[in-house]
Structures are given as C-alpha cells and as structure tokens.
Tab-separated table of C-alpha atoms in Angstrom:
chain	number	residue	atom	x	y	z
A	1335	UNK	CA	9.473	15.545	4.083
A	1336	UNK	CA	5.790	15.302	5.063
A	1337	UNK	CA	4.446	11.875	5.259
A	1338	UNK	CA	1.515	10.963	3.280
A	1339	UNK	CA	-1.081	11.474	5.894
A	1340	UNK	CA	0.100	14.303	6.654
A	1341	UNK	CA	0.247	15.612	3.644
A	1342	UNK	CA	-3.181	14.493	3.043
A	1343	UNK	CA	-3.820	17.026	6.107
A	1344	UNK	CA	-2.417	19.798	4.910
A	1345	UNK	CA	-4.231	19.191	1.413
A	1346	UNK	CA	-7.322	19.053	3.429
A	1347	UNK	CA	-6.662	22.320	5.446
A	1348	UNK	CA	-5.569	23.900	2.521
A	1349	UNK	CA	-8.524	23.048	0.339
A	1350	UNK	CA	-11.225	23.862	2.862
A	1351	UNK	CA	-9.644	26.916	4.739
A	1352	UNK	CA	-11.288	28.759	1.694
A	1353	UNK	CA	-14.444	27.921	1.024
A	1354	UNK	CA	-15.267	27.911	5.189
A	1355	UNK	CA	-14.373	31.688	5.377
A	1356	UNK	CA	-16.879	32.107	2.072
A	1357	UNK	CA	-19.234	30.518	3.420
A	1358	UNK	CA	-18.394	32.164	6.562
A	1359	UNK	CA	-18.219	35.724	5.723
A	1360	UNK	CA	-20.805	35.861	3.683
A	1361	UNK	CA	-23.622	34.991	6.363
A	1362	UNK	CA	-22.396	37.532	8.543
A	1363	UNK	CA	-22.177	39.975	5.462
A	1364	UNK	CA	-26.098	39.212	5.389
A	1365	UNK	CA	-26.600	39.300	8.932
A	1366	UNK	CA	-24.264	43.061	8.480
A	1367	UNK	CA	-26.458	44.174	5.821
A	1368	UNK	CA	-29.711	44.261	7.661
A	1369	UNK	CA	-27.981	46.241	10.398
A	1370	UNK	CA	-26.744	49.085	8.292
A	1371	UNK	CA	-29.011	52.268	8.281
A	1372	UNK	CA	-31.582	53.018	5.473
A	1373	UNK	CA	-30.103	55.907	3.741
A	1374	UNK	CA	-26.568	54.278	3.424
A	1375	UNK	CA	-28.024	50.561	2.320
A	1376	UNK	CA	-26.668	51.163	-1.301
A	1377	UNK	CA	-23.301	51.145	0.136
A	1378	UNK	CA	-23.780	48.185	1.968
A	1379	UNK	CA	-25.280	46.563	-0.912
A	1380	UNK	CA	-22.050	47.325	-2.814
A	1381	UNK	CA	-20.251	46.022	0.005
A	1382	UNK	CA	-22.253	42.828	-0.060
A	1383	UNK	CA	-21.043	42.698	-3.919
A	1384	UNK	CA	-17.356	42.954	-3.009
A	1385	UNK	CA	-18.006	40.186	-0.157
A	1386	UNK	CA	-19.439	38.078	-2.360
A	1387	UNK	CA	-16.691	38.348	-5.577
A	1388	UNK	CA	-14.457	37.028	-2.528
A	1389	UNK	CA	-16.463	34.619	-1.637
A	1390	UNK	CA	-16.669	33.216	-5.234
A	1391	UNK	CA	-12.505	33.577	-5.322
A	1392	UNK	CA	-12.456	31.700	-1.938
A	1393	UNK	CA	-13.707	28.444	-3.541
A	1394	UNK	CA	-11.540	28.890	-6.473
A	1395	UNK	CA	-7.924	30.730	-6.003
A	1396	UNK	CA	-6.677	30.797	-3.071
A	1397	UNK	CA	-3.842	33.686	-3.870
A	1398	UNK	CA	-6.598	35.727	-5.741
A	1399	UNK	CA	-8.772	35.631	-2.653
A	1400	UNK	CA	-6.010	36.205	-0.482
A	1401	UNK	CA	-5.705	39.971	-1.683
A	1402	UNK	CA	-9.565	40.051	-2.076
A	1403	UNK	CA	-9.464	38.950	1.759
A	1404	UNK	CA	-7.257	42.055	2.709
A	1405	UNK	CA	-9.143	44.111	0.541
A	1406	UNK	CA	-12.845	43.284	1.719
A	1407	UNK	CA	-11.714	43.807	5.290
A	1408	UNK	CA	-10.124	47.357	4.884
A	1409	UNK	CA	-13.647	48.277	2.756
A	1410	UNK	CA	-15.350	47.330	5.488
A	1411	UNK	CA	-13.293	48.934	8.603
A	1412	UNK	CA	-13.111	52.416	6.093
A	1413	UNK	CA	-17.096	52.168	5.421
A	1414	UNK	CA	-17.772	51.672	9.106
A	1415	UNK	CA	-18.117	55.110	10.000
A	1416	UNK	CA	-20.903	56.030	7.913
A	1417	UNK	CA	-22.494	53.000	9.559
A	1418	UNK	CA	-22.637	54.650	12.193
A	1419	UNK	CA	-22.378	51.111	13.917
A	1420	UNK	CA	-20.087	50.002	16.588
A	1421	UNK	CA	-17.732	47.678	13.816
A	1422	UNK	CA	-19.580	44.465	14.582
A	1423	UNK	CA	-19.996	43.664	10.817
A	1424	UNK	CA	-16.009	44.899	10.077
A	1425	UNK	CA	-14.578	42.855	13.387
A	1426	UNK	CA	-16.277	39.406	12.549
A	1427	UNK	CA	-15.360	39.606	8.709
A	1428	UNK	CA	-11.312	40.236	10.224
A	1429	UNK	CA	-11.874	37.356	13.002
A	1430	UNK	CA	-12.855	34.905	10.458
A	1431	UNK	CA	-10.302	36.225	7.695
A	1432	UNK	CA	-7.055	35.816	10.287
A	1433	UNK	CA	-8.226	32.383	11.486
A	1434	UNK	CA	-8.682	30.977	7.844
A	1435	UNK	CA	-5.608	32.357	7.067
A	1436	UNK	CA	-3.677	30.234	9.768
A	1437	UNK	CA	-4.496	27.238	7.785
A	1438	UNK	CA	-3.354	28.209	4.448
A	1439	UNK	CA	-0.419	30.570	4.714
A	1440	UNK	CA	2.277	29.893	6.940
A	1441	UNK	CA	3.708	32.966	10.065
A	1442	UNK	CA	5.505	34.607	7.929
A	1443	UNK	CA	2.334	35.383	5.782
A	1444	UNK	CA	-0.083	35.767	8.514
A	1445	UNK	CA	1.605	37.533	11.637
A	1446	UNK	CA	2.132	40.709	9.290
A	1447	UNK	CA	-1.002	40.018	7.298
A	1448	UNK	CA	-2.644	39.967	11.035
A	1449	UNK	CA	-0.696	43.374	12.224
A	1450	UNK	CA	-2.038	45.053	9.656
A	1451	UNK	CA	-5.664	44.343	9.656
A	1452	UNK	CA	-5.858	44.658	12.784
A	1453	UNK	CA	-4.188	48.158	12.885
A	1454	UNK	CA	-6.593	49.322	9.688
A	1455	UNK	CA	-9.650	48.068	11.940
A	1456	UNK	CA	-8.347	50.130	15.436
A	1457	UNK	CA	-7.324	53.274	13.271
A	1458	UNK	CA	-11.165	52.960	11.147
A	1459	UNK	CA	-13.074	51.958	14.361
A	1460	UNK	CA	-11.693	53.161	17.082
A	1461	UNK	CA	-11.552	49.751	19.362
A	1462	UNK	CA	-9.708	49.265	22.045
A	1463	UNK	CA	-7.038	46.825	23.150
A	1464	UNK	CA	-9.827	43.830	23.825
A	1465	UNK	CA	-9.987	43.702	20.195
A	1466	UNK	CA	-6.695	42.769	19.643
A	1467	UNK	CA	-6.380	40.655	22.253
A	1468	UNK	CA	-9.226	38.569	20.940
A	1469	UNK	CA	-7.950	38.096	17.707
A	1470	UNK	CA	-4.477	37.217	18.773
A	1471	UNK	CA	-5.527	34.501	21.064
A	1472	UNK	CA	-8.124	33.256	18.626
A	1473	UNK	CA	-5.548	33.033	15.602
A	1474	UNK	CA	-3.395	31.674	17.993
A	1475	UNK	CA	-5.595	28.798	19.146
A	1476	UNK	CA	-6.311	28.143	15.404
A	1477	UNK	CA	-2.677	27.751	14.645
A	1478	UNK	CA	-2.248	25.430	17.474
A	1479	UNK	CA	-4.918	23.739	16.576
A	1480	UNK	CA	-3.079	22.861	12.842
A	1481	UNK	CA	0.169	22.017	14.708
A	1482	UNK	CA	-1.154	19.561	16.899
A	1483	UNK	CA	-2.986	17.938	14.327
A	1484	UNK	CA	0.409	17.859	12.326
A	1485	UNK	CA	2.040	16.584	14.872
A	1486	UNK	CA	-0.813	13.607	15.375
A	1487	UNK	CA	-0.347	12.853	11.461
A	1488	UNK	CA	3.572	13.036	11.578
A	1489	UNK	CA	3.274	10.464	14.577
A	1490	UNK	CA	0.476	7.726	12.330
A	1491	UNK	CA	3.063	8.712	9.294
A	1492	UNK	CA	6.032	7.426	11.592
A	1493	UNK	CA	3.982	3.826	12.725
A	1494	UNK	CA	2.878	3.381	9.144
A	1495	UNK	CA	6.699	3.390	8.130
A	1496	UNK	CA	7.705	1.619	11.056
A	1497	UNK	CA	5.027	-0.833	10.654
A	1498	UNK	CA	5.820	-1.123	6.787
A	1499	UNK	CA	9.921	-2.075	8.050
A	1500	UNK	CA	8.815	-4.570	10.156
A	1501	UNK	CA	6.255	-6.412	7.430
A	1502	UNK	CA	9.199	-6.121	4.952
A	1503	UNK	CA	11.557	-7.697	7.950
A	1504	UNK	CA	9.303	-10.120	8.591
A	1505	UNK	CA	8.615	-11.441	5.153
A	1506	UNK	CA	12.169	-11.386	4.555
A	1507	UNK	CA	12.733	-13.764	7.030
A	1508	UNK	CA	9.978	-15.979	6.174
A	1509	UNK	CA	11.028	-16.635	2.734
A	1510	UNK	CA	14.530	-17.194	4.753
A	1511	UNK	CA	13.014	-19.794	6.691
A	1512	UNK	CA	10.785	-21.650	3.571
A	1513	UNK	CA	14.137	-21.278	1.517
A	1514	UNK	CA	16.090	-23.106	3.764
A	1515	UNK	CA	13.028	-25.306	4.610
A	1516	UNK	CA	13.563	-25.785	0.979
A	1517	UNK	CA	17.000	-27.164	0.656
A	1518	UNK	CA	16.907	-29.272	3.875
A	1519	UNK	CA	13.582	-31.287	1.704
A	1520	UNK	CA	15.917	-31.177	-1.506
A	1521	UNK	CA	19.240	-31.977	0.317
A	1522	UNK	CA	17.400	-35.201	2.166
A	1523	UNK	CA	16.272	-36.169	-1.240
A	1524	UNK	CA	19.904	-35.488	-3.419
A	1525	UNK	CA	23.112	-35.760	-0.840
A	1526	UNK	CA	21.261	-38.156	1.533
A	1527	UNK	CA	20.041	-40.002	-1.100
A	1528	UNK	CA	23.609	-40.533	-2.589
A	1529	UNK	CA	24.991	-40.902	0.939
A	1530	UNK	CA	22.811	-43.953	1.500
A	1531	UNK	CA	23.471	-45.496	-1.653
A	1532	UNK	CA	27.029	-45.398	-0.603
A	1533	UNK	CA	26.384	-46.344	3.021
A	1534	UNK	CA	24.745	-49.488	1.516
A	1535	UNK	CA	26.494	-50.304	-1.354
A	1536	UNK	CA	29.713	-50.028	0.126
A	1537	UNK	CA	33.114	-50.720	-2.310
A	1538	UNK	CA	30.373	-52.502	-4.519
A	1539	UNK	CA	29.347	-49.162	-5.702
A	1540	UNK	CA	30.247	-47.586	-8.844
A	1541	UNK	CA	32.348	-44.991	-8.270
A	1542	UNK	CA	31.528	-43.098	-11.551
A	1543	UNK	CA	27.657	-43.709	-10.856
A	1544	UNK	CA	28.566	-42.098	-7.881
A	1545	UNK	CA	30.127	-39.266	-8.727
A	1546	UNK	CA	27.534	-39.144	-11.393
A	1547	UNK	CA	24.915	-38.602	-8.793
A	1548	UNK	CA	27.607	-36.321	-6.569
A	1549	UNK	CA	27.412	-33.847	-9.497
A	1550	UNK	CA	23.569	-33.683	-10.078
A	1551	UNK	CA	23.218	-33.429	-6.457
A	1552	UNK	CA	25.586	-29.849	-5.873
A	1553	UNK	CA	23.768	-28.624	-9.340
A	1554	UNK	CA	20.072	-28.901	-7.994
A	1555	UNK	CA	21.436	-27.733	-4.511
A	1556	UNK	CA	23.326	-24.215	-5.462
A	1557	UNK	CA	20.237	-23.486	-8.365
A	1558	UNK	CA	23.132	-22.558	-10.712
A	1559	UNK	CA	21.674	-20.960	-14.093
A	1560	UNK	CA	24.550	-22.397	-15.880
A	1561	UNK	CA	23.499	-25.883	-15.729
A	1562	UNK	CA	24.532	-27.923	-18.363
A	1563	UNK	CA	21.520	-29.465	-19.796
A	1564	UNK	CA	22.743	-33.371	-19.788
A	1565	UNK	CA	23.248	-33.019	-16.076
A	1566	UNK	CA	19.513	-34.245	-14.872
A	1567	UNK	CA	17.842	-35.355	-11.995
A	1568	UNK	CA	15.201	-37.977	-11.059
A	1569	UNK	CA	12.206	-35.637	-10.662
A	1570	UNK	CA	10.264	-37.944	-8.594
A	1571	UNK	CA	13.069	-38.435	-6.180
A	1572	UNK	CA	12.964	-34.850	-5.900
A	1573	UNK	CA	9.563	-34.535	-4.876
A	1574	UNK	CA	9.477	-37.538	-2.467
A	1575	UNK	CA	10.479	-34.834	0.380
A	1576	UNK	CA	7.467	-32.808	-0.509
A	1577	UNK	CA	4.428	-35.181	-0.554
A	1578	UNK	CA	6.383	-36.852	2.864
A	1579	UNK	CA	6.025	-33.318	4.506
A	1580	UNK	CA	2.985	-32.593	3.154
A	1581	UNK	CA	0.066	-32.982	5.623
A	1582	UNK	CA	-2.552	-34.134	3.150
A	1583	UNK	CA	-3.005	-37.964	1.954
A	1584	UNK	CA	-1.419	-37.513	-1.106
A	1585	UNK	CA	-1.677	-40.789	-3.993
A	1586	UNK	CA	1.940	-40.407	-5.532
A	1587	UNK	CA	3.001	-42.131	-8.441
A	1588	UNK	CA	5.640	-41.493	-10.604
A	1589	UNK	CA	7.674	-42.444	-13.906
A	1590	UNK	CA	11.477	-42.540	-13.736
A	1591	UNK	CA	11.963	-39.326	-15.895
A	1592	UNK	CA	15.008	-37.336	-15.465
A	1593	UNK	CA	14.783	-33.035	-15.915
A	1594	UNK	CA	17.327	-30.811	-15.683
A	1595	UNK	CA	18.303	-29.993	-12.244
A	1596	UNK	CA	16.663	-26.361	-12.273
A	1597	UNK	CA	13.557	-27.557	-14.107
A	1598	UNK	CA	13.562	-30.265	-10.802
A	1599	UNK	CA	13.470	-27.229	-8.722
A	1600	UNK	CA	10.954	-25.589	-10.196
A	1601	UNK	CA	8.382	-28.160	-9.874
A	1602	UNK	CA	9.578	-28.852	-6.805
A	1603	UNK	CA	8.395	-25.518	-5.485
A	1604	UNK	CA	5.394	-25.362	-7.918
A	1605	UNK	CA	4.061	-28.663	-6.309
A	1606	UNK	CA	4.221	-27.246	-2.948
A	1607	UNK	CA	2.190	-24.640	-3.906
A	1608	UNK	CA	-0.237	-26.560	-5.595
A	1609	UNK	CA	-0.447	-28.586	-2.372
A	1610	UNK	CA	-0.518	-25.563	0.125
A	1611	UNK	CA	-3.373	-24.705	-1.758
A	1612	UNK	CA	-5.508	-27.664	-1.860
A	1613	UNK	CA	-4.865	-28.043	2.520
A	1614	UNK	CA	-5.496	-24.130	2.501
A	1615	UNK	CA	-8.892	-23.670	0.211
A	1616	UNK	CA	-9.984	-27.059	-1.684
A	1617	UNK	CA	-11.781	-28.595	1.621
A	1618	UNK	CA	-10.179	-31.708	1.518
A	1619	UNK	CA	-7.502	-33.965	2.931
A	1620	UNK	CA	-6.697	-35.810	0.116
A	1621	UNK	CA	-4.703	-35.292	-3.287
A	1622	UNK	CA	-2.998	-36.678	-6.126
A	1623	UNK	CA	0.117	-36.614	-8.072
A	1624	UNK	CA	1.126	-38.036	-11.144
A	1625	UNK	CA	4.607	-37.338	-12.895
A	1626	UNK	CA	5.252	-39.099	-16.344
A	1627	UNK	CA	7.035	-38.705	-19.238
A	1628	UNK	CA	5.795	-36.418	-21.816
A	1629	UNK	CA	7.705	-36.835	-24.997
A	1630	UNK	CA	11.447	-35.760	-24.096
A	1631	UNK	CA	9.911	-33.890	-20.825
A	1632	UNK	CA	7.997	-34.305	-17.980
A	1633	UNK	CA	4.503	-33.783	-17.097
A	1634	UNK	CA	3.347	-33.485	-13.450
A	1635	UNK	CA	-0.670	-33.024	-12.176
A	1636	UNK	CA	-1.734	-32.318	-8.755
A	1637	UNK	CA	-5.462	-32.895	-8.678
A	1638	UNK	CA	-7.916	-32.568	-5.831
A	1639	UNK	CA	-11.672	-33.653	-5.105
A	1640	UNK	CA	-11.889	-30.027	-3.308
A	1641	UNK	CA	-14.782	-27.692	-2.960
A	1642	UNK	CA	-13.074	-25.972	-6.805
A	1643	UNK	CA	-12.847	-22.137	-7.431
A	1644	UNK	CA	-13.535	-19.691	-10.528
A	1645	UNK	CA	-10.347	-19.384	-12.239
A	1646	UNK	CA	-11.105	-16.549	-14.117
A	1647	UNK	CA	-12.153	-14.580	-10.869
A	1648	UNK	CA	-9.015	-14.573	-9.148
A	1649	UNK	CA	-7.700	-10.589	-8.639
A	1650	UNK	CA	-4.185	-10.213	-10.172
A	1651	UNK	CA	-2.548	-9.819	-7.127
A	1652	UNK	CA	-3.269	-12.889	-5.622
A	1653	UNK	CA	0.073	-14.529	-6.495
A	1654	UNK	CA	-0.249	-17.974	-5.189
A	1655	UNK	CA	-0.938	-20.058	-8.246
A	1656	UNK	CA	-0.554	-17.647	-10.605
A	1657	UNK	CA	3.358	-16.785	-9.352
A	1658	UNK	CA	4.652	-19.890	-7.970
A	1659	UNK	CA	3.209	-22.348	-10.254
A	1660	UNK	CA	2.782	-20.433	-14.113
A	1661	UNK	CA	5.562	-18.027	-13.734
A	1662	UNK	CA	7.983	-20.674	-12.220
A	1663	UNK	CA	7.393	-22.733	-14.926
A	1664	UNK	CA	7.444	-19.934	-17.564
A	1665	UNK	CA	10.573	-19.032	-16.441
A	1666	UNK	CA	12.202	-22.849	-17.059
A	1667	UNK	CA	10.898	-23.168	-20.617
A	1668	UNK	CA	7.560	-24.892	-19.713
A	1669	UNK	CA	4.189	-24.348	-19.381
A	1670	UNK	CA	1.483	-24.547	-16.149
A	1671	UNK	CA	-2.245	-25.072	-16.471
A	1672	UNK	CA	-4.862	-24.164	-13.737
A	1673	UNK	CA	-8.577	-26.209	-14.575
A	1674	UNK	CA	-11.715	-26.145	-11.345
A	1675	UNK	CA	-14.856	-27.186	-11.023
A	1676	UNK	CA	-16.657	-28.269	-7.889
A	1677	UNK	CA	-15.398	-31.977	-6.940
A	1678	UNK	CA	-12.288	-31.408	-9.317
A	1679	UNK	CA	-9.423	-29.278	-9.538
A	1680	UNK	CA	-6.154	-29.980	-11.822
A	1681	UNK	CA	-2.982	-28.387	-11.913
A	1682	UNK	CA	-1.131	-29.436	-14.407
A	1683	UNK	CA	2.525	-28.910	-15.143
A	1684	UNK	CA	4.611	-29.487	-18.252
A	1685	UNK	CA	8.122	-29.350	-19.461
A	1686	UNK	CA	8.505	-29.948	-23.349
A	1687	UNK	CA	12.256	-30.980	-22.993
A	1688	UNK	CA	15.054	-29.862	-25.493
C-alpha cells in the first residue's frame, strides 16, 4: 500500500494532470484559431467550442474529460484537411493530451489510448514516422518522470516509518529505564528501609512489626490493584528517595500519615513530576513540600517561587502536569490542583481517604 506521501503525490498528479492540459490546450487552440484560413474560421470557431467544453470537464471530471480528450483530438486531426495547414494545431493538442494522460491513467489506459491517437492523426494528416517518435519519447519521459518521483516518495514514506519505529523503540525504553529508576527510589525507601531496621534492631525487633512492614513493602513494590486497603504505607518515607534525588533544594516536611500502598505510588510519581517541572520551566533552584494529614487522607503541595505559567493556556497535549499529576491522582480516588502566578506556583495533591 502507498504510503502517505506518496499518496499525497499521486493525489497531486491526479488533481492537476487536468486542469494543466485545459489550460494547456486551450492556448494553443487560440494560438490554432488565428492560423486557420478565413473562409473556414466558423469551423474553427466550433472547434474552439468543443476545446473549450473539454477544457471546462478537465477541471471538473476527470473520466468525462477523458472521452472529451479522445474526442477533441480526432475533431481536430479529421478537420485538418480543410485547414489546409500542415497539423500543427491537431499535433500539439495530441502531445499535450498523451502526456497528461501519463499522470492520471495508468499503461494499460494510455499505451492503447496513445496507439490510437496517434494512428487517427498519421491516417488524417499524413505525418511521417518523426511524429510518432516524438510523442513516444515525450510520453515516455513524462511517465518516467511520475515513477521516479514515486519512487522518491516511497523512499521518505519508508524513513518516516522507520523513523516512527525507532521513536516508539526509544520511548519504550525510556519509560523502561524511569520505571526501573522508579522501583530502585521506592525499593531503597520500603525493603532497605525494613532491612535496616532489622540490621539495627537485631533479635530486639518485633517480629510481627516486621513482617508488618515486610508486607507493605512487596504491596507498594509489585503495584498490585488488589491491595487491601488496611495495608498502608508511610507516605513520607516513600518520598524521601525522591526529594534525595532530586537536584533542586527542596524544604521537606512531613506528617506521619499512612496511604494505601498504590495511593503512595501515585504521589510518588506525581511529585516527581511536579519537581521535573519546577528544575525544567519555574527558573528556580529551590522548592517545597509539605505532606499532612487531611482528615482520614493525605494532602501533599509542591510549591515553587518560579517565574509561574498560564494554566489555562497549556495545549491539551502537553501531558506533563496534566497526565502525571491530575490523572494519576484521578485514577486513585483523589484529586490534583494546578494554581501559578509569577513568584508562586502550587501543586497541590489530595487523597480524601475511605
């Protein structure tokens, strides 16, 4: 199947082969006119008339000015006697025609199409083998002409794909990489975590704390959906790893408020974001977090001193904020707020609980 530029070509050939033989034959139907002898001008006038009903068809249907192609060029080679004239008019009108034609109709169309003119002209006229050699090598040159351009469109069609296969590779493995970024910053903060209370603790640890902890720890890792909804997590333990690794000077404090594990996730990643975008377009070096309890949930606010932004103006499809910060938290059961002005910038996230 033709790619889509060239397809685009072909549309372009197509819709354009018409209208340039129009244009085409009509100003050397004018040019014919004012050649023909006095006494038979009526019949050129009429002739004119045909030419120009093609013309009008040329711009408009191109199987309906197919026939009235044919038709105009046999009218002409048949009238060309009583010109008295040497077939000028009647060659230039067929030269035009068979070239055209090599851009809308494919060979089985136009070689016969072609023959036949061309035969109607030498049987009306008289001409001799130059004529046909002529038109041959121009229609072949326009034909040519369309294939290599084909061929030049197929090749930009293949690099667009290609180039499309690698962008699609390449993002793949980039959200690899930041997922498994991911659950190295969430593993240091849950099984390490655990680990080193162990470590530390020794025998005097609890061993049902422990295990306690154990539990949360796989839940938050694997992301299972089926999390039961008493099995929590310390959400700012969880994003200890991410204002550590972030490069701004980020003021952190936090309540002791435990979330369930995939609600810890999701503000895990959504205060990333928040913070990739305050190093990325705020202007500043410096940021703020706050996590506190919020009734039986959690609220957490990232605010900046930044250069700020029109919230309103941001296109659809830029899916920073909009898709890592108030669709994550959408899909959990909570709720994300985006607020800017110059000097201040709040993103604040909330999770009602339940």
């Amino acid at each position: 199947m033709p790619g889509q530029v060239e397809t685009e070509l072909l549309t372009a050939f197509a819709r354009f082969a018409g209208p340039v033989r129009g244009v085409g034959v009509t100003l050397i139907s004018v040019f014919g006119v004012l050649s023909v002898p006095t006494d038979v001008l009526p019949l050129g006038l009429g002739l004119f008339g045909l030419v120009l009903i093609g013309a009008v068809a040329d711009f408009r249907s191109p199987r309906v000015a197919f026939v009235l192609s044919i038709v105009r060029v046999v009218a002409l080679c048949a009238a060309q006697e009583q010109f008295g004239a040497t077939g000028a008019w009647s060659l230039n009108v067929l030269t035009t025609t068979a070239i055209t034609l090599q851009w809308e109709w494919g060979p089985k169309v136009t070689v016969p199409t072609t023959a036949a003119l061309l035969t109607v002209y030498l049987t009306a006229v008289w001409g001799d083998g130059g004529v046909v050699l002529r038109v041959v090598v121009e229609c072949v040159l326009a034909r040519l002409a369309l294939l290599l351009l084909r061929r030049s469109s197929r090749r930009v069609d293949e690099l667009r794909t290609r180039r499309a296969a690698l962008e699609r590779q390449e993002a793949v493995a980039l959200e690899r990489r930041r997922r498994e970024r991911e659950y190295l910053a969430l593993l240091h903060d849950t099984a390490s975590a655990t680990f080193l209370v162990v470590a530390v603790n020794g025998r005097e640890a609890d061993p049902a704390e422990v295990a306690g902890y154990a539990r949360r720890d796989l839940d938050l890792l694997t992301g299972t959906s089926g999390v039961p909804r008493d099995s929590s997590v310390d959400v700012g333990s969880s994003l200890r790893a991410v204002v550590e690794r972030s490069p701004l000077e980020v003021d952190a404090r936090w309540e002791s408020v435990l979330a369930p594990a995939s609600v810890a996730l999701a503000l895990v990643r959504a205060v990333r974001e928040a913070l990739t975008n305050v190093e990325r377009h705020a202007g500043t070096g410096a940021a703020r977090l706050r996590v506190r309890a919020s009734g039986g949930g959690v609220e957490v606010e990232v605010t900046d001193a930044g250069r700020g932004f029109d919230v309103g103006a941001v296109s659809n499809h830029r899916r920073g904020l909009r898709g890592s910060v108030v669709e994550r938290m959408a899909a959990v059961g909570g709720r994300a707020e985006v607020t800017s002005r110059p000097g201040r910038t709040t993103v604040r996230m909330e999770w009602p609980g339940g």
